[in-house]
CSV table of C-alpha atoms in Angstrom, one decimal:
chain,number,residue,atom,x,y,z
E,1289,MET,CA,-3.2,-82.2,42.9
E,1290,THR,CA,-4.4,-80.9,46.3
E,1291,GLN,CA,-1.8,-79.6,48.4
E,1292,THR,CA,-1.3,-80.3,52.1
E,1293,PRO,CA,-2.5,-77.3,53.8
E,1294,ASN,CA,-0.3,-75.1,56.0
E,1295,LEU,CA,-1.9,-76.0,59.5
E,1296,GLU,CA,-0.4,-72.6,61.4
E,1297,ARG,CA,-1.8,-70.6,58.8
E,1298,ASP,CA,-5.2,-72.1,58.8
E,1299,VAL,CA,-5.3,-71.9,62.4
E,1300,GLU,CA,-4.8,-68.2,62.3
E,1301,SER,CA,-7.4,-67.7,59.5
E,1302,ARG,CA,-10.0,-70.2,60.5
E,1303,VAL,CA,-10.0,-70.4,64.2
E,1304,ALA,CA,-10.4,-67.6,66.9
E,1305,PRO,CA,-6.9,-66.8,68.4
E,1306,ALA,CA,-5.9,-68.7,71.4
E,1307,PRO,CA,-6.4,-66.8,75.1
E,1308,ALA,CA,-3.2,-64.6,75.9
E,1309,ARG,CA,-2.2,-66.8,78.5
E,1310,ALA,CA,-2.3,-69.7,76.2
E,1311,ARG,CA,-0.2,-67.9,73.7
E,1312,ARG,CA,2.4,-66.8,76.4
E,1313,GLY,CA,2.4,-70.4,77.9
E,1314,ARG,CA,3.0,-72.0,74.4
E,1315,SER,CA,6.0,-69.3,73.6
E,1316,GLY,CA,7.5,-70.0,76.7
E,1317,GLY,CA,7.2,-73.7,76.5
E,1318,ARG,CA,9.0,-73.6,72.9
E,1319,LEU,CA,11.7,-71.8,74.5
E,1320,LEU,CA,12.2,-74.4,77.3
E,1321,VAL,CA,11.9,-77.0,74.9
E,1322,GLY,CA,14.3,-75.4,72.7
E,1323,ALA,CA,16.8,-75.2,75.5
E,1324,LEU,CA,16.3,-78.6,76.5
E,1325,ALA,CA,16.8,-79.7,72.8
E,1326,VAL,CA,20.2,-78.4,73.0
E,1327,LEU,CA,21.2,-81.5,75.2
E,1328,LEU,CA,20.9,-83.6,72.1
E,1329,LEU,CA,24.1,-82.0,71.1
E,1330,THR,CA,25.7,-82.9,74.2
E,1331,PRO,CA,27.7,-86.1,73.0
E,1332,THR,CA,29.0,-84.5,69.7
E,1333,LEU,CA,30.2,-81.4,71.7
E,1334,LEU,CA,32.1,-83.7,74.2
E,1335,SER,CA,33.7,-85.4,71.6
E,1336,LEU,CA,34.7,-82.3,70.0
E,1337,ARG,CA,36.3,-81.4,73.6
E,1338,GLY,CA,37.8,-84.8,74.0
E,1339,GLY,CA,35.6,-85.4,77.3
E,1340,ASP,CA,34.1,-88.5,76.0
E,1341,ASP,CA,35.8,-90.9,78.7
E,1342,ALA,CA,34.4,-88.8,81.5
E,1343,VAL,CA,30.9,-89.2,80.2
E,1344,GLU,CA,30.8,-93.0,80.1
E,1345,ASN,CA,33.7,-93.9,82.1
E,1346,ARG,CA,35.5,-95.7,79.6
E,1347,ALA,CA,37.4,-95.0,76.6
E,1348,GLN,CA,35.2,-94.7,73.4
E,1349,VAL,CA,36.2,-95.6,69.9
E,1350,PRO,CA,37.1,-92.0,68.5
E,1351,PHE,CA,35.9,-90.5,65.5
E,1352,PRO,CA,38.1,-91.1,62.4
E,1353,LYS,CA,40.2,-88.3,60.9
E,1354,LEU,CA,39.4,-87.6,57.4
E,1355,ASP,CA,42.2,-86.7,54.9
E,1356,ALA,CA,43.1,-87.8,51.4
E,1357,SER,CA,44.7,-90.9,52.4
E,1358,THR,CA,41.7,-92.1,54.5
E,1359,VAL,CA,38.3,-90.8,52.7
E,1360,PHE,CA,38.3,-93.9,50.4
E,1361,ASP,CA,39.3,-96.4,52.9
E,1362,PRO,CA,36.5,-98.8,54.1
E,1363,ASN,CA,37.7,-98.9,57.6
E,1364,THR,CA,37.3,-95.2,58.0
E,1365,TYR,CA,33.6,-95.6,57.7
E,1366,GLU,CA,33.4,-98.7,59.9
E,1367,GLN,CA,35.3,-96.8,62.6
E,1368,PHE,CA,32.9,-93.9,62.1
E,1369,ASP,CA,30.1,-96.3,62.5
E,1370,ASP,CA,31.5,-97.6,65.7
E,1371,ALA,CA,32.0,-94.4,67.2
E,1372,LEU,CA,28.6,-93.5,66.7
E,1373,LYS,CA,27.2,-96.4,68.0
E,1374,ASP,CA,29.3,-96.0,70.9
E,1375,ARG,CA,27.6,-92.5,71.9
E,1376,LEU,CA,24.0,-93.9,71.3
E,1377,THR,CA,23.3,-95.0,74.8
E,1378,LEU,CA,23.9,-91.5,75.9
E,1379,ARG,CA,22.0,-89.9,73.2
E,1380,ARG,CA,19.4,-92.1,73.5
E,1381,LYS,CA,19.0,-91.1,77.5
E,1382,ILE,CA,18.9,-87.4,76.4
E,1383,ILE,CA,16.4,-87.8,73.8
E,1384,LYS,CA,14.2,-89.6,76.4
E,1385,ALA,CA,14.7,-87.0,78.8
E,1386,VAL,CA,13.9,-84.2,76.4
E,1387,GLY,CA,11.0,-86.0,75.0
E,1388,GLU,CA,9.5,-86.6,78.6
E,1389,ALA,CA,10.1,-82.9,79.6
E,1390,GLY,CA,8.4,-81.7,76.3
E,1391,TYR,CA,5.3,-84.0,76.9
E,1392,ASP,CA,4.8,-84.2,80.6
E,1393,GLY,CA,6.0,-80.5,81.5
E,1394,LEU,CA,4.7,-78.7,78.6
E,1395,GLY,CA,2.4,-80.7,76.9
E,1396,TYR,CA,4.3,-80.5,73.6
E,1397,SER,CA,5.8,-82.9,71.1
E,1398,LEU,CA,9.2,-82.2,69.7
E,1399,ASN,CA,8.5,-84.8,67.1
E,1400,SER,CA,6.2,-83.0,64.0
E,1401,LYS,CA,4.8,-86.7,63.5
E,1402,VAL,CA,2.9,-86.3,66.9
E,1403,TYR,CA,0.5,-83.5,68.1
E,1404,VAL,CA,-0.4,-83.4,71.5
E,1405,GLY,CA,-4.1,-82.0,72.4
E,1406,GLU,CA,-5.8,-81.4,75.5
E,1407,ASP,CA,-5.2,-83.3,78.6
E,1408,HIS,CA,-1.9,-84.5,77.0
E,1409,VAL,CA,-3.7,-86.7,74.7
E,1410,PRO,CA,-1.2,-87.7,71.8
E,1411,PHE,CA,-2.4,-87.8,68.2
E,1412,LEU,CA,-0.5,-89.1,65.0
E,1413,SER,CA,-0.2,-86.2,62.6
E,1414,GLU,CA,-0.9,-88.1,59.7
E,1415,ASP,CA,-4.5,-88.1,60.6
E,1416,PHE,CA,-4.6,-84.5,59.9
E,1417,THR,CA,-2.2,-84.4,56.7
E,1418,LYS,CA,-2.5,-87.5,54.8
E,1419,PRO,CA,-6.1,-87.0,53.7
E,1420,CYS,CA,-5.0,-84.0,52.2
E,1421,HIS,CA,-3.2,-85.4,49.3
E,1422,THR,CA,-6.0,-87.1,47.5
E,1423,PRO,CA,-9.4,-85.6,46.6
E,1424,PHE,CA,-12.1,-87.8,47.8
E,1425,ASP,CA,-15.1,-88.1,45.9
E,1426,ALA,CA,-17.6,-90.5,47.7
E,1427,ALA,CA,-20.0,-91.0,44.7
E,1428,GLN,CA,-17.1,-91.9,42.6
E,1429,VAL,CA,-15.5,-94.5,44.9
E,1430,ASP,CA,-19.0,-95.9,45.7
E,1431,GLY,CA,-19.6,-96.7,42.1
E,1432,ARG,CA,-15.9,-98.3,41.8
E,1433,LEU,CA,-16.5,-100.3,45.1
E,1434,ARG,CA,-19.9,-101.6,43.8
E,1435,ALA,CA,-18.6,-102.5,40.3
E,1436,PHE,CA,-16.1,-104.8,42.5
E,1437,GLU,CA,-19.1,-106.1,44.6
E,1438,GLN,CA,-21.3,-107.0,41.4
E,1439,THR,CA,-18.5,-108.9,39.7
E,1440,ALA,CA,-17.8,-110.8,43.1
E,1441,ARG,CA,-21.6,-111.7,43.4
E,1442,ARG,CA,-21.5,-113.1,40.1
E,1443,SER,CA,-19.0,-115.7,40.8
E,1444,GLY,CA,-20.7,-116.5,44.3
E,1445,LYS,CA,-18.0,-114.3,46.2
E,1446,ASP,CA,-18.1,-111.2,48.3
E,1447,VAL,CA,-15.9,-108.2,48.9
E,1448,LEU,CA,-16.3,-105.9,51.8
E,1449,PHE,CA,-14.4,-102.6,52.6
E,1450,VAL,CA,-14.1,-101.4,56.4
E,1451,VAL,CA,-13.3,-97.8,57.2
E,1452,VAL,CA,-11.4,-97.6,60.9
E,1453,PRO,CA,-12.1,-94.4,62.3
E,1454,ASP,CA,-8.9,-92.5,63.2
E,1455,LYS,CA,-8.3,-91.6,66.9
E,1456,SER,CA,-8.5,-87.8,66.0
E,1457,SER,CA,-12.1,-88.1,64.5
E,1458,VAL,CA,-13.2,-90.0,67.7
E,1459,LEU,CA,-11.4,-87.8,70.4
E,1460,ARG,CA,-11.8,-84.6,68.2
E,1461,ASP,CA,-13.0,-82.8,71.5
E,1462,LYS,CA,-9.3,-83.5,73.0
E,1463,LEU,CA,-7.8,-81.7,69.9
E,1464,GLY,CA,-8.1,-78.3,71.4
E,1465,TRP,CA,-8.8,-75.0,69.9
E,1466,PRO,CA,-7.1,-75.9,66.5
E,1467,ALA,CA,-9.7,-78.7,65.9
E,1468,ASP,CA,-11.3,-77.3,63.0
E,1469,SER,CA,-8.0,-76.5,61.0
E,1470,LEU,CA,-6.5,-79.6,61.9
E,1471,MET,CA,-9.3,-81.7,60.5
E,1472,VAL,CA,-9.8,-79.5,57.5
E,1473,CYS,CA,-8.8,-82.3,55.2
E,1474,ALA,CA,-10.2,-85.6,57.3
E,1475,ASP,CA,-13.6,-83.9,58.4
E,1476,PRO,CA,-14.7,-84.0,54.9
E,1477,VAL,CA,-13.8,-87.7,54.3
E,1478,ARG,CA,-15.5,-88.7,57.5
E,1479,GLU,CA,-18.7,-86.8,56.6
E,1480,ARG,CA,-19.0,-87.7,52.9
E,1481,SER,CA,-18.3,-91.5,53.9
E,1482,GLN,CA,-20.7,-91.8,56.7
E,1483,ALA,CA,-23.6,-89.5,54.5
E,1484,ARG,CA,-22.8,-92.1,51.5
E,1485,TRP,CA,-22.4,-95.5,53.4
E,1486,GLY,CA,-23.4,-95.1,57.0
E,1487,ALA,CA,-27.3,-96.0,56.6
E,1488,ASP,CA,-26.7,-98.8,54.2
E,1489,THR,CA,-26.7,-101.9,56.7
E,1490,THR,CA,-26.2,-104.3,54.1
E,1491,GLY,CA,-23.9,-102.6,51.6
E,1492,PRO,CA,-20.2,-103.2,50.6
E,1493,VAL,CA,-18.8,-100.5,53.0
E,1494,VAL,CA,-18.7,-100.5,56.7
E,1495,THR,CA,-18.4,-97.3,58.5
E,1496,MET,CA,-18.1,-97.3,62.4
E,1497,TRP,CA,-17.5,-93.4,63.5
E,1498,PRO,CA,-21.1,-93.2,65.4
E,1499,GLN,CA,-20.6,-96.6,67.1
E,1500,PHE,CA,-16.7,-95.7,68.2
E,1501,ALA,CA,-18.0,-92.1,69.3
E,1502,ALA,CA,-20.9,-93.6,71.4
E,1503,ALA,CA,-18.5,-96.0,73.1
E,1504,GLU,CA,-16.0,-93.4,73.9
E,1505,ARG,CA,-18.9,-91.3,75.5
E,1506,ALA,CA,-19.9,-94.4,77.5
E,1507,GLU,CA,-16.3,-95.2,78.7
E,1508,PRO,CA,-14.0,-92.3,78.2
E,1509,GLY,CA,-10.3,-93.5,77.7
E,1510,ARG,CA,-11.1,-97.4,77.0
E,1511,VAL,CA,-11.7,-97.5,73.4
E,1512,TRP,CA,-8.2,-96.1,72.5
E,1513,GLN,CA,-4.9,-96.7,73.7
E,1514,ALA,CA,-3.7,-93.5,75.5
E,1515,GLY,CA,-0.1,-93.4,74.1
E,1516,ASP,CA,-0.8,-95.0,70.7
E,1517,SER,CA,-2.6,-94.2,67.3
E,1518,HIS,CA,-4.5,-97.4,67.4
E,1519,TRP,CA,-7.5,-98.7,69.3
E,1520,SER,CA,-7.4,-100.9,72.4
E,1521,TYR,CA,-8.3,-104.6,72.6
E,1522,GLN,CA,-11.9,-103.2,73.4
E,1523,GLY,CA,-12.0,-101.0,70.0
E,1524,SER,CA,-10.8,-104.1,68.2
E,1525,MET,CA,-13.3,-106.1,69.6
E,1526,MET,CA,-16.0,-103.6,68.2
E,1527,PHE,CA,-14.1,-103.9,65.0
E,1528,THR,CA,-14.8,-107.5,64.8
E,1529,ARG,CA,-18.3,-107.6,65.8
E,1530,GLU,CA,-19.1,-104.8,63.3
E,1531,VAL,CA,-17.5,-107.3,60.4
E,1532,LEU,CA,-19.3,-110.4,61.4
E,1533,ASP,CA,-22.4,-108.7,61.8
E,1534,ARG,CA,-22.3,-107.3,58.3
E,1535,LEU,CA,-21.2,-110.7,56.7
E,1536,VAL,CA,-24.3,-112.2,58.8
E,1537,ALA,CA,-26.7,-109.3,56.9
E,1538,ARG,CA,-25.3,-109.9,53.7
E,1539,GLY,CA,-26.0,-113.5,53.6
E,1540,ASP,CA,-22.3,-114.4,53.9
E,1541,ALA,CA,-22.2,-115.8,57.4
E,1542,PRO,CA,-24.5,-117.8,59.4
E,1543,ALA,CA,-27.1,-116.3,62.0
E,1544,GLY,CA,-25.3,-117.6,64.8
E,1545,LEU,CA,-22.6,-115.4,64.4
E,1546,ARG,CA,-24.7,-112.3,64.8
E,1547,GLY,CA,-23.3,-110.4,68.1
E,1548,ALA,CA,-20.0,-112.4,68.2
E,1549,PRO,CA,-17.5,-112.3,69.1
E,1550,GLY,CA,-17.7,-113.6,72.8
E,1551,ALA,CA,-14.7,-112.7,74.8
E,1552,GLU,CA,-13.4,-113.2,78.4
E,1553,ARG,CA,-11.9,-110.2,80.3
E,1554,ARG,CA,-8.5,-111.1,81.4
E,1555,PRO,CA,-6.0,-108.6,83.9
E,1556,ASP,CA,-5.0,-105.4,82.1
E,1557,ARG,CA,-1.8,-105.6,80.0
E,1558,ARG,CA,0.5,-102.7,79.8
E,1559,LEU,CA,1.5,-102.0,76.5
E,1560,GLU,CA,4.0,-99.6,74.8
E,1561,GLY,CA,2.5,-96.9,72.7
E,1562,ASP,CA,3.6,-95.9,69.3
E,1563,LEU,CA,3.0,-92.2,70.0
E,1564,TYR,CA,5.5,-92.3,73.0
E,1565,ARG,CA,7.9,-93.8,70.8
E,1566,LEU,CA,7.7,-91.3,68.4
E,1567,MET,CA,8.1,-88.6,71.3
E,1568,GLY,CA,11.4,-90.6,72.2
E,1569,MET,CA,9.7,-92.0,75.4
E,1570,ASN,CA,9.6,-95.8,76.2
E,1571,ARG,CA,6.6,-95.6,78.7
E,1572,LYS,CA,3.4,-98.1,78.9
E,1573,ASP,CA,-0.3,-97.8,79.3
E,1574,SER,CA,-2.5,-100.2,81.0
E,1575,VAL,CA,-4.9,-101.4,78.7
E,1576,ALA,CA,-8.0,-103.8,79.0
E,1577,ASN,CA,-7.4,-107.2,78.0
E,1578,TRP,CA,-10.4,-109.1,76.2
E,1579,VAL,CA,-9.5,-112.7,74.8
E,1580,VAL,CA,-11.7,-114.8,72.4
E,1581,ASP,CA,-11.5,-118.5,73.2
E,1582,ARG,CA,-14.4,-120.5,71.5
E,1583,GLU,CA,-14.9,-123.7,73.1
E,1584,GLY,CA,-13.6,-126.7,71.0
E,1585,VAL,CA,-12.0,-124.4,68.4
E,1586,THR,CA,-8.5,-124.5,67.5
E,1587,VAL,CA,-6.6,-122.2,65.1
E,1588,SER,CA,-3.4,-123.5,63.3
E,1589,THR,CA,-1.3,-120.8,61.4
E,1590,ALA,CA,1.3,-121.3,58.4
E,1591,THR,CA,3.2,-118.0,57.0
E,1592,THR,CA,4.4,-117.5,53.6
E,1593,ALA,CA,7.3,-115.2,53.4
E,1594,THR,CA,6.5,-111.8,51.5
E,1595,THR,CA,8.8,-109.0,50.1
E,1596,THR,CA,8.2,-106.4,53.5
E,1597,GLY,CA,8.8,-109.4,55.7
E,1598,ARG,CA,5.4,-109.1,57.2
E,1599,GLY,CA,4.4,-112.5,55.8
E,1600,LEU,CA,0.9,-114.0,54.2
E,1601,ARG,CA,-0.4,-115.6,57.1
E,1602,THR,CA,-3.1,-118.3,56.6
E,1603,ARG,CA,-5.2,-119.3,59.8
E,1604,THR,CA,-7.1,-122.6,59.5
E,1605,THR,CA,-9.5,-123.6,62.1
E,1606,SER,CA,-10.8,-127.1,63.5
E,1607,ALA,CA,-14.2,-127.0,65.2
E,1608,PRO,CA,-16.8,-129.4,66.3
E,1609,ALA,CA,-19.7,-130.2,63.9
E,1610,GLY,CA,-22.4,-127.6,63.9
E,1611,THR,CA,-20.1,-124.7,65.0
E,1612,PRO,CA,-21.2,-121.5,63.1
E,1613,MET,CA,-18.3,-120.3,61.0
E,1614,VAL,CA,-17.8,-118.0,58.2
E,1615,PRO,CA,-17.2,-120.5,55.2
E,1616,GLY,CA,-14.5,-120.9,52.9
E,1617,ARG,CA,-11.5,-118.8,52.5
E,1618,THR,CA,-11.4,-115.3,53.5
E,1619,LEU,CA,-8.6,-113.0,52.5
E,1620,VAL,CA,-8.3,-110.0,54.6
E,1621,VAL,CA,-6.3,-106.9,53.1
E,1622,TYR,CA,-5.3,-105.0,56.2
E,1623,ASP,CA,-3.0,-102.2,57.8
E,1624,SER,CA,-1.5,-101.8,61.6
E,1625,PHE,CA,-5.1,-101.6,62.9
E,1626,PHE,CA,-5.8,-105.4,62.2
E,1627,TYR,CA,-2.9,-107.0,64.2
E,1628,VAL,CA,-5.3,-107.4,67.4
E,1629,ALA,CA,-8.4,-108.0,65.5
E,1630,GLU,CA,-6.7,-110.9,63.6
E,1631,GLN,CA,-6.6,-112.9,67.0
E,1632,GLN,CA,-10.0,-112.1,67.6
E,1633,MET,CA,-11.7,-112.8,64.4
E,1634,ALA,CA,-9.5,-116.2,63.2
E,1635,PRO,CA,-11.7,-118.6,65.6
E,1636,TYR,CA,-14.8,-117.5,63.6
E,1637,PHE,CA,-13.7,-118.1,60.1
E,1638,GLN,CA,-12.9,-121.5,58.5
E,1639,GLN,CA,-9.8,-119.9,56.8
E,1640,MET,CA,-8.3,-116.7,57.1
E,1641,ILE,CA,-5.6,-115.3,55.1
E,1642,ALA,CA,-4.1,-111.9,56.1
E,1643,LEU,CA,-2.1,-109.9,53.6
E,1644,HIS,CA,-0.8,-106.3,54.4
E,1645,TRP,CA,-1.4,-103.7,52.0
E,1646,ASP,CA,2.2,-103.2,51.4
E,1647,ASP,CA,2.2,-106.7,50.3
E,1648,PHE,CA,-1.0,-106.8,48.4
E,1649,LEU,CA,-0.5,-103.8,46.0
E,1650,PRO,CA,2.9,-105.3,44.5
E,1651,MET,CA,1.5,-108.9,44.4
E,1652,ALA,CA,-1.6,-107.4,42.4
E,1653,ARG,CA,0.6,-105.3,40.1
E,1654,ALA,CA,2.4,-108.6,39.4
E,1655,GLY,CA,-0.9,-110.2,38.6
E,1656,GLN,CA,-0.6,-112.7,41.6
E,1657,LEU,CA,-3.1,-112.9,44.5
E,1658,PRO,CA,-3.9,-115.9,46.9
E,1659,GLU,CA,-7.1,-117.8,46.0
E,1660,PHE,CA,-10.2,-116.7,48.2
E,1661,ASP,CA,-13.9,-117.0,48.6
E,1662,ARG,CA,-14.4,-113.1,49.8
E,1663,VAL,CA,-12.1,-110.5,50.6
E,1664,ILE,CA,-12.1,-107.9,53.2
E,1665,PHE,CA,-10.4,-104.5,52.9
E,1666,GLU,CA,-9.6,-102.9,56.3
E,1667,SER,CA,-8.3,-99.2,55.9
E,1668,ALA,CA,-7.7,-96.7,58.6
E,1669,GLN,CA,-9.5,-93.6,57.8
E,1670,ARG,CA,-6.5,-91.4,57.2
E,1671,SER,CA,-5.6,-93.7,54.2
E,1672,TRP,CA,-9.0,-94.5,52.9
E,1673,PRO,CA,-8.7,-91.8,50.0
E,1674,GLN,CA,-5.3,-92.8,49.0
E,1675,ARG,CA,-6.4,-96.7,48.7
E,1676,THR,CA,-9.9,-96.1,47.2
E,1677,VAL,CA,-9.0,-93.2,44.6
E,1678,ASP,CA,-5.2,-93.9,43.8
E,1679,GLN,CA,-4.2,-97.5,44.6
E,1680,LEU,CA,-7.3,-99.7,43.9
E,1681,PRO,CA,-8.1,-98.2,40.6
E,1682,GLU,CA,-4.6,-98.8,39.1
E,1683,PRO,CA,-5.0,-100.7,35.8
E,1684,ALA,CA,-2.9,-103.7,36.9
E,1685,VAL,CA,-4.5,-103.7,40.3
E,1686,THR,CA,-8.2,-103.5,39.2
E,1687,ALA,CA,-7.6,-106.0,36.6
E,1688,THR,CA,-5.8,-108.6,39.0
E,1689,LEU,CA,-8.5,-108.1,41.6
E,1690,THR,CA,-11.4,-108.3,39.0
E,1691,ALA,CA,-10.1,-111.5,37.7
E,1692,ALA,CA,-9.7,-113.1,40.9
E,1693,LEU,CA,-13.2,-111.8,42.0
E,1694,SER,CA,-14.5,-113.4,38.6
E,1695,LYS,CA,-13.2,-117.0,39.6
E,1696,PRO,CA,-16.2,-119.3,40.9
E,1697,ALA,CA,-15.8,-119.4,44.6
E,1698,ALA,CA,-15.0,-122.8,45.9
E,1699,ALA,CA,-17.4,-122.5,49.1
E,1700,PRO,CA,-20.3,-120.7,47.7
E,1701,ARG,CA,-22.1,-117.9,49.6
E,1702,ARG,CA,-25.0,-119.1,52.1
């Protein structure tokens, strides 16, 4: 199995050393951040000194004393839990202060899950590490996906795979001087996928790296939310348009949907970012807000419980006669990038069933999937190798998906 590379070692071996000033600044930054991090121990140190009351101006629940008579008493651990909770407010404030000091003052993240690049642009570290776990052969993946496509076509169904570019691939210039080492595993996935499927405008795999790169050059900072690992409403609109255009090109949607969706610009929204949260901050970004509102089209939603708690959401539309719609039942297997797109896509589908990957896999392994006439698999770039090399080829998953694709469609393709 391919091992995750040591990114620091790769930086030294593959990339020219950073300028001396940068190295000194980074070393000084680490020292300062380390000193600030000591503050995280303050509540514990104060509790050892008996100074808790002065910190929060009230008597706090004391930590229990552990001895032979209390170690097996459930009340001991309830008290320990209460004491810890009693100090979380202070600890949370310290974490926030340290996170902001590291990020704002030093351009540095104390959480290894976040990498901070040029101009304080944060990135999810999984963009760099996750593709390293699964060797990716685009030719083998292509053969596997086209086998699913052929099965679907024989029964009047369709299957589509959509790769969502990672933020780090689109904003690569913001990674700074370690970019080549950071992207040592992600770059080959992007390059091989784009070479295999990028020019096939009617095929079963949609790649969008050039489109997103062009949009970022045209409007820097508008496609991705600054403090988040996901796209903005504008980026989500691009995804929705690419999906609808591909369905039209494949003869699976009416030509009247080419170029959709149409959207109305609303006042910007201030949204929290997941990368900010990972760094201990609760700040927000101003994000351009685009809303799809098709005249005369209404969408009703029914949710069925799933083991993860996300639910299987079935969105059914009602529209005036003659309104162009994607016919039949469309199952969308999605990850976190889809939540905004779901609202934008639903008004263009007669029925859309949204099922998260973490629910799809156990359901497929158990031989149970909802009925559908087409299925769209959406995946972030960082998870694309794992899902197409490891998960979909699982015997039980392949068998269930093949059986579902083999059932005749209730709504035949156009």
